[in-house]
Short mmCIF file of C-alpha atoms and ligand atoms in Angstrom, two decimals:
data_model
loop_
_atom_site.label_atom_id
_atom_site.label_comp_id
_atom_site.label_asym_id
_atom_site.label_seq_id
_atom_site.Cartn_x
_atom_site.Cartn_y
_atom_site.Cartn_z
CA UNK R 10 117.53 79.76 78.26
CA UNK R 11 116.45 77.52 81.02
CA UNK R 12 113.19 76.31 82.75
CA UNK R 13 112.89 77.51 86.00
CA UNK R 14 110.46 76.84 89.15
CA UNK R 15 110.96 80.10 91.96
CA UNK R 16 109.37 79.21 94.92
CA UNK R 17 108.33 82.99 96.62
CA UNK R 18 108.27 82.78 100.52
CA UNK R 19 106.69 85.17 103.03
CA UNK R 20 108.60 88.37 102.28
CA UNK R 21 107.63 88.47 98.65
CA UNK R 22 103.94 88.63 99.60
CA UNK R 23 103.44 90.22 103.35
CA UNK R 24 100.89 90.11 105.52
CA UNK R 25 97.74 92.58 104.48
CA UNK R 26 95.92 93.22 101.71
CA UNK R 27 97.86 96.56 101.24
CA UNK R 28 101.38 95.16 102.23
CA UNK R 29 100.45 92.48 99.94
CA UNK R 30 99.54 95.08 97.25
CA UNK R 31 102.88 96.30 97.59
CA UNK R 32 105.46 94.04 97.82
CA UNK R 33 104.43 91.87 94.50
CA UNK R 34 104.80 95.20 92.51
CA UNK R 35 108.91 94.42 93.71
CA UNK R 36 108.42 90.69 93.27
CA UNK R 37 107.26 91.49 89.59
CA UNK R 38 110.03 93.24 88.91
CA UNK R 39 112.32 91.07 89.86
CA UNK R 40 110.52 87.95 88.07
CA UNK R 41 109.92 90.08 84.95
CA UNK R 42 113.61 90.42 84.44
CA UNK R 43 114.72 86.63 84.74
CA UNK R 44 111.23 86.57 82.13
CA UNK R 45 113.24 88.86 79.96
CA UNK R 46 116.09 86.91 80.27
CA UNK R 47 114.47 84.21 77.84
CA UNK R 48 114.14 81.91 80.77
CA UNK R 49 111.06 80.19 81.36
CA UNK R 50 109.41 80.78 84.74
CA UNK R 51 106.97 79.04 86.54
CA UNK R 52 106.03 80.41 89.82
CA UNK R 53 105.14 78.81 93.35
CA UNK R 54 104.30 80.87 96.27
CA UNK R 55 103.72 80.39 100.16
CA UNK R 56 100.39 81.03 102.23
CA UNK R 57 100.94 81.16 105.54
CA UNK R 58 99.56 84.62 106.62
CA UNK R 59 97.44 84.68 104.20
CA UNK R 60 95.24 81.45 104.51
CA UNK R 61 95.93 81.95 108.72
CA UNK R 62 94.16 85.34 107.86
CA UNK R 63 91.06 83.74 105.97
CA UNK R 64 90.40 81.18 107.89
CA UNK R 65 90.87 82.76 111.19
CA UNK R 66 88.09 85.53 109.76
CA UNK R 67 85.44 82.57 109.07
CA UNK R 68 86.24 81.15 112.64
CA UNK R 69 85.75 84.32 114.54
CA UNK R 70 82.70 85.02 112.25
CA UNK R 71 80.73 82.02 111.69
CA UNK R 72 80.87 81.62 116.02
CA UNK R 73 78.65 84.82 115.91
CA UNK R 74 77.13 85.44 112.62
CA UNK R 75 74.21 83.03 111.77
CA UNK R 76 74.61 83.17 107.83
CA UNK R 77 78.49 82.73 108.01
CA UNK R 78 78.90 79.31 107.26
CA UNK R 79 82.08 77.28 109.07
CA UNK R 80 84.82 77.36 106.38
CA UNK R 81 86.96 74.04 105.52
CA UNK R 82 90.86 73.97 105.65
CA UNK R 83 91.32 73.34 101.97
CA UNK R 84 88.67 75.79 100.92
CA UNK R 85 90.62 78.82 102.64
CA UNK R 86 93.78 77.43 101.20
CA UNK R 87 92.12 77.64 97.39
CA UNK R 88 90.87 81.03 98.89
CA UNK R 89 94.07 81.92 99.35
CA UNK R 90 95.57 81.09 96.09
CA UNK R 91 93.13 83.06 94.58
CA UNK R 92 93.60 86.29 96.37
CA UNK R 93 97.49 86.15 96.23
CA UNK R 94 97.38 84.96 92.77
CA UNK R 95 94.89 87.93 92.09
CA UNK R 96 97.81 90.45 93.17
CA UNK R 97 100.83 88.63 91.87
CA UNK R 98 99.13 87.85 88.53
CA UNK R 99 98.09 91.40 87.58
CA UNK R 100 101.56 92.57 88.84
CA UNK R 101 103.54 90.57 86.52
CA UNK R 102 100.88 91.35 83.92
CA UNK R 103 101.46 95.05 84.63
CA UNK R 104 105.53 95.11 84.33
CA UNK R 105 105.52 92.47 81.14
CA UNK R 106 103.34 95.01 79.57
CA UNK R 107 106.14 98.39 80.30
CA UNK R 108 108.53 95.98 78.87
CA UNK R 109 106.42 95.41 75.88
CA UNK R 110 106.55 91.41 76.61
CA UNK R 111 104.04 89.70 74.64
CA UNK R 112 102.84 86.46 77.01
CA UNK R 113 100.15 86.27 79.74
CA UNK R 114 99.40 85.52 83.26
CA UNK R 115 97.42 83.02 84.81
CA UNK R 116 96.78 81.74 88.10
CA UNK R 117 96.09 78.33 88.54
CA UNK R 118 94.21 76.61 91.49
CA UNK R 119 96.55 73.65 92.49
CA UNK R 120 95.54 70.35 94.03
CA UNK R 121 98.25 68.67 95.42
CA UNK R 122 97.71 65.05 95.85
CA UNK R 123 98.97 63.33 99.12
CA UNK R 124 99.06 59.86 100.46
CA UNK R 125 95.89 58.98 103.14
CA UNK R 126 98.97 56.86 104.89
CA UNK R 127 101.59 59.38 105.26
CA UNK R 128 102.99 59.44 108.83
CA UNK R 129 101.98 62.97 109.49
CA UNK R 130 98.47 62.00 109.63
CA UNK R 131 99.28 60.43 113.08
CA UNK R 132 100.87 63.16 114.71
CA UNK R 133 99.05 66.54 113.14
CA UNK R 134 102.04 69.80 113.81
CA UNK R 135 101.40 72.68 111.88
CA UNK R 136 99.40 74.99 114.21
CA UNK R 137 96.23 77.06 112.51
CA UNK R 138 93.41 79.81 113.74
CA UNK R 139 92.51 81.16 116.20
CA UNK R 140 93.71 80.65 120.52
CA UNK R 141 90.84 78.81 122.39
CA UNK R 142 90.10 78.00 126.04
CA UNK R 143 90.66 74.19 127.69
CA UNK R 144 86.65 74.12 127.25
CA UNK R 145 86.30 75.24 123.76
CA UNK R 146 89.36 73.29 122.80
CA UNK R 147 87.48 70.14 124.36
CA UNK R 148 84.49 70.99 122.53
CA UNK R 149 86.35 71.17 119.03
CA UNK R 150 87.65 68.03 119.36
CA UNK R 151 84.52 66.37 119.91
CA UNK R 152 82.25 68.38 117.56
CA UNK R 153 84.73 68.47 115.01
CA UNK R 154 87.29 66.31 115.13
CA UNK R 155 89.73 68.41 115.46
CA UNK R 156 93.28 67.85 116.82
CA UNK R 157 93.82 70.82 119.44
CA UNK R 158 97.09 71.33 121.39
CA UNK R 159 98.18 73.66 123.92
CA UNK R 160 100.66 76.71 122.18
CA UNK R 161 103.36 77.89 124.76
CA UNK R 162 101.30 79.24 127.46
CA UNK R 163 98.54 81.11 124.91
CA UNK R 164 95.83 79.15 124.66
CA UNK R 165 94.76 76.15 122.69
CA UNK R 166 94.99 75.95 119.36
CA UNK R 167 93.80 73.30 116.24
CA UNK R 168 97.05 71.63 114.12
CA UNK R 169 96.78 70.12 110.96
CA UNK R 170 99.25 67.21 109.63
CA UNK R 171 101.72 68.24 107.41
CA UNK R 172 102.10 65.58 104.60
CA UNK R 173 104.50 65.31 101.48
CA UNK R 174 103.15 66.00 97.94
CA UNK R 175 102.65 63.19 96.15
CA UNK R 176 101.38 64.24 92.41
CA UNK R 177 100.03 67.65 91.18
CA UNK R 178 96.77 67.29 89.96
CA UNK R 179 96.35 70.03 87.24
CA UNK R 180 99.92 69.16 85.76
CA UNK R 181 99.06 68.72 82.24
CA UNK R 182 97.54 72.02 82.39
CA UNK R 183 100.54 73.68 83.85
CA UNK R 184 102.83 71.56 81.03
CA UNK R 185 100.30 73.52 78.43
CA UNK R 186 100.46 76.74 79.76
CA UNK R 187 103.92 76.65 79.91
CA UNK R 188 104.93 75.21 76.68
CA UNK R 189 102.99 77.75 75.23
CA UNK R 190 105.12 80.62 76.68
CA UNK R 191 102.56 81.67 79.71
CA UNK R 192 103.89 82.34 82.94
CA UNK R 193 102.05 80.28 85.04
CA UNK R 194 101.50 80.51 88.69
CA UNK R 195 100.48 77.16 90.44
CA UNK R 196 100.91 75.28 93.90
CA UNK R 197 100.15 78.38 95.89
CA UNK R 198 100.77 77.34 99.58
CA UNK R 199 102.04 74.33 98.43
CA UNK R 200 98.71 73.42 97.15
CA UNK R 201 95.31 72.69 98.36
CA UNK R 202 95.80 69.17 100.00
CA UNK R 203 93.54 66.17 98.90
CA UNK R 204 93.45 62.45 98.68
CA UNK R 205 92.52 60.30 95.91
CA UNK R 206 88.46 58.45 96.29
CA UNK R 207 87.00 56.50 94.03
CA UNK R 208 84.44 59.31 93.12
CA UNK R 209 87.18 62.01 92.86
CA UNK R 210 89.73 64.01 94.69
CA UNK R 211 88.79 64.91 98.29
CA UNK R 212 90.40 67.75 100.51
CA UNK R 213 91.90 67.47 103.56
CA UNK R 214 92.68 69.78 106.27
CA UNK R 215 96.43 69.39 106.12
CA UNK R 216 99.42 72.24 104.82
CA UNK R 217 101.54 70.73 102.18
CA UNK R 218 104.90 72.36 102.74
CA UNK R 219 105.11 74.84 99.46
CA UNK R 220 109.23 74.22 99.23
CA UNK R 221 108.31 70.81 98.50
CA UNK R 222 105.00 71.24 96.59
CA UNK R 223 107.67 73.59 94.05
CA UNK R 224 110.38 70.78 94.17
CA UNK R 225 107.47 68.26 92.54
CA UNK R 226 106.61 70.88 90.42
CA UNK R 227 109.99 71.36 89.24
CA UNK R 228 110.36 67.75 88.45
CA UNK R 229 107.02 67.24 86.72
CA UNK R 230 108.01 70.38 84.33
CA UNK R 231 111.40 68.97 84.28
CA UNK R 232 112.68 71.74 85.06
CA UNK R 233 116.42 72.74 84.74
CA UNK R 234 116.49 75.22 88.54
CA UNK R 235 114.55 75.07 91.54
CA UNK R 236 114.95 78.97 92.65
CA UNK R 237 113.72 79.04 96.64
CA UNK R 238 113.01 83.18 97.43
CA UNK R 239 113.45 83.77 100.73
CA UNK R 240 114.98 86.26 102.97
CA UNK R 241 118.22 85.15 103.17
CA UNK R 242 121.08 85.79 100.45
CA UNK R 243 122.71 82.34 101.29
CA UNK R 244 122.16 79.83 103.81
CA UNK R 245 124.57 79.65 106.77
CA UNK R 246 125.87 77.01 108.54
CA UNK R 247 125.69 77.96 112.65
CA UNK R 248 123.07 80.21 111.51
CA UNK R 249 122.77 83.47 114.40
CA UNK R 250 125.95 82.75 116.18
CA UNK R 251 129.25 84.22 115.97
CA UNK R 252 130.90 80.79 113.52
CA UNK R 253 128.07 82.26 111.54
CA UNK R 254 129.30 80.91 107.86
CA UNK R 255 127.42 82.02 104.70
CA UNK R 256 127.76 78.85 101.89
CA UNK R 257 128.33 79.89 98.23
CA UNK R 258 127.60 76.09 97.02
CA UNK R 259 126.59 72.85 98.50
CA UNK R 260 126.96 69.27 96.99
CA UNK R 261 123.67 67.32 98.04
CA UNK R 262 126.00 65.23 100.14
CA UNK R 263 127.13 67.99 102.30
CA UNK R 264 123.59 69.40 102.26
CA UNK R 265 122.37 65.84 103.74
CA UNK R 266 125.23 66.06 106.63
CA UNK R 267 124.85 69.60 107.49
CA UNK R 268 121.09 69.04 107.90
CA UNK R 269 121.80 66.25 109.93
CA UNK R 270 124.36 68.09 112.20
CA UNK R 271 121.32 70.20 113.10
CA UNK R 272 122.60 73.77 110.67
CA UNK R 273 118.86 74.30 109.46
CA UNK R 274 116.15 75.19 111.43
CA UNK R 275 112.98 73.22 111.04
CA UNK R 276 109.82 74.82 109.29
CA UNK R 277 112.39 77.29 107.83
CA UNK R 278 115.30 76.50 105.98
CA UNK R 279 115.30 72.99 106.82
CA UNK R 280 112.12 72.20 104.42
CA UNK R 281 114.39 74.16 101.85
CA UNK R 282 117.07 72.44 102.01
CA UNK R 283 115.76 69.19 101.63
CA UNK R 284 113.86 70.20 98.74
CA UNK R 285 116.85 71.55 96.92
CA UNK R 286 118.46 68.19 97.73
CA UNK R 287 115.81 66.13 96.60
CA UNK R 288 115.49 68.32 93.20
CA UNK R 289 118.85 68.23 92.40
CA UNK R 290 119.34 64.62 92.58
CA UNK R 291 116.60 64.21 90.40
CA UNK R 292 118.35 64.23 87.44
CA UNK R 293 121.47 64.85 85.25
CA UNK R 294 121.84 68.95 85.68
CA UNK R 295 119.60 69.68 88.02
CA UNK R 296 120.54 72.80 89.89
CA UNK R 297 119.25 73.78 93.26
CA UNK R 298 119.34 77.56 94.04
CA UNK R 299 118.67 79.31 97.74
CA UNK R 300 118.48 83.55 97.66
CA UNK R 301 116.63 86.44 98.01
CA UNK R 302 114.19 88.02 95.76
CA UNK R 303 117.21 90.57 95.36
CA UNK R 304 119.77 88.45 94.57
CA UNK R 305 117.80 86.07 91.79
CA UNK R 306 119.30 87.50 88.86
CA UNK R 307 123.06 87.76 90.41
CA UNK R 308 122.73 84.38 91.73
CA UNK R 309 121.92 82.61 88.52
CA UNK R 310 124.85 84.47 87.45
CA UNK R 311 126.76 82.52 89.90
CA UNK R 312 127.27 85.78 91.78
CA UNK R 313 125.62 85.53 95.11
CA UNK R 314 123.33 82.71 96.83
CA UNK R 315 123.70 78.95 97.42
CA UNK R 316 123.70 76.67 94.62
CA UNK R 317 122.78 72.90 95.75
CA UNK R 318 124.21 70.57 93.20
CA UNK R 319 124.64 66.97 92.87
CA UNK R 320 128.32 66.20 92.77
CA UNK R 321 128.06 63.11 89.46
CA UNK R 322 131.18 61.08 88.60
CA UNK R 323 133.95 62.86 87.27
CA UNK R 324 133.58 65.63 89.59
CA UNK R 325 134.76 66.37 92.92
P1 LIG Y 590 109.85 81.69 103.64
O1 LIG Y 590 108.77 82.50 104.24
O2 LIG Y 590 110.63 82.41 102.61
O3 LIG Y 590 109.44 80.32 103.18
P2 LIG Y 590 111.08 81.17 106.25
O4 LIG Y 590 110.95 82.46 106.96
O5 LIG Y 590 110.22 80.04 106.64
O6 LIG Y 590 110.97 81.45 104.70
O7 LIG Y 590 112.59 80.65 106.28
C1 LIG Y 590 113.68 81.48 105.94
C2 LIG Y 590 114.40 81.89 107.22
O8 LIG Y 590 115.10 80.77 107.76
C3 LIG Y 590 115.49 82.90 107.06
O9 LIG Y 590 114.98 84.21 106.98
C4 LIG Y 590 116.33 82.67 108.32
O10 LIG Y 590 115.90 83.53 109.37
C5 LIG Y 590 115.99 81.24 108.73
N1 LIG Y 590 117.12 80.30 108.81
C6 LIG Y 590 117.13 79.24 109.64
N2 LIG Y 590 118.25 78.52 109.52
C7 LIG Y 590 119.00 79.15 108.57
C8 LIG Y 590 120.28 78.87 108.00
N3 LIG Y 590 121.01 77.82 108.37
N4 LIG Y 590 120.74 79.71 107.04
C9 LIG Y 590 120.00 80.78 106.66
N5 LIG Y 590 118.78 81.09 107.17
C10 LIG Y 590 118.27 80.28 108.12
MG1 LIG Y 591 109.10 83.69 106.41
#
């Protein structure tokens, strides 16, 4: 039995309410049977269409309907948790119930905490919302604040910094939760993004990267895998091409190099990578595992997927 943190990305979830509906009725499956494995499972998911969704909705809206208030960043993101946790909870609810598993679900909404000084503060990247004219875009950035860049030839758009997670705020909770044999879900979207003030935790209108928000996870829970769902069985090295190569196993050292020899494509598997690198080297037996929802079970079985591993002393 081992403790495990699986990180869902995009294709576990889709993109509408109904795909949505869908797709974690697979993802339960697939989660219930590591579950019934004995091995305890915390879950992290991704936001991106989701929270794009919500708080592209309030934009459009609030422009033209007087009693639709302007919606914050980091309340769409907690939106967003909420409605995909909604789904994914009952889901997993549902299947532990046909295979008369006795624990529940909960959904928790996650503050991630992050650091006023990080670097990405200064140069804001991750595009959100809606397209808006040179005018508009001018206006936003007065009015609001807002950082607004021009997206390949479509219009302006607002970016947000994307910062590195720092602490989980509702960790103790999660501990709880999960030493007490509930399958917790937390960190949706990598978690709603806020700062520490002296009167409390403030959000900010940043995304927190959710491979990384589920690598702190994993290392607050101490955790003995960090499972990252994606698409992909393995991860390649000359991903697309024809020297296409899919990697069974990685030692964090050759992770580091192949990163650095430009293999993983940024805001993909790049952010993966390096949090399977940075989890594994967190401690003795730490194991870092890249597959698809398919391929979870076979994987831990050593079967399929990339394992990321620190190689210790003693080992080659
Ligand atoms: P998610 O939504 O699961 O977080 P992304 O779509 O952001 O995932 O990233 C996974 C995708 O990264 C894969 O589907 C694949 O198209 C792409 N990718 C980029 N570089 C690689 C690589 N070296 N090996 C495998 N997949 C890669
Ligand atoms: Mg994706």
């Amino acid at each position: 039995m081992a403790r495990m943190v699986v990180a869902l990305g995009g294709n576990a979830l889709g993109e509408t309410p109904e795909e949505q509906q869908a797709a974690v009725k697979s993802t339960a499956e697939k989660i219930v049977q590591l579950i019934k494995k004995g091995h305890e499972i915390v879950l992290a998911h991704g936001n991106g269409p989701q929270v794009g969704m919500i708080n592209l909705a309030f934009e459009s809206s609030s422009r033209t309907e007087e009693d639709v208030a302007s919606m914050p960043f980091p309340e769409c993101g907690a939106m967003s948790q909420g409605y995909i946790g909604y789904h994914l909870q009952n889901a997993i609810q549902q299947k532990l119930r046909e295979e008369n598993i006795d624990t529940n679900v909960a959904s928790l909404i996650t503050q991630v905490i992050v650091d006023e000084d990080d670097p990405a503060f200064d140069s804001p990247t991750k595009p959100i919302g809606a397209f808006y004219s040179r005018e508009e875009a001018d206006r936003l950035e007065k009015e609001k604040g807002y950082s607004m860049v021009e997206d390949s030839g479509r219009g302006y758009r607002r970016v947000v910094p994307s910062p590195l997670p720092v602490d989980i705020a509702e960790k103790d909770m999660i501990r709880e939760l999960v030493a007490s044999g509930k399958i917790v879900i937390a960190c949706g979207g990598g978690g709603i993004p806020v700062v520490r003030k002296e009167n409390g935790l403030a959000g900010v209108p940043a995304v927190i990267d959710k491979d990384h928000a589920s690598e702190k996870l994993a290392e607050e829970l101490e955790a003995d895998y960090l499972i990252i769902l994606t698409e992909v069985e393995k991860v390649a090295l000359n991903f697309g091409t024809e020297e296409e190569k899919w990697l069974d196993e990685m030692t964090t050292e050759e992770a580091k190099r192949y990163a650095d020899e430009g293999h993983f494509a940024e805001g993909s598997m790049l952010p993966k990578v390096k949090a399977a690198v940075e989890f594994a080297e967190s401690g003795p037996n730490k194991k870092s595992l890249i597959t698809s929802l398919e391929n979870a079970d076979a994987a831990l079985k050593g079967k399929t997927g990339t394992q990321i591993y620190e190689a210790r002393e003693g080992e080659i």
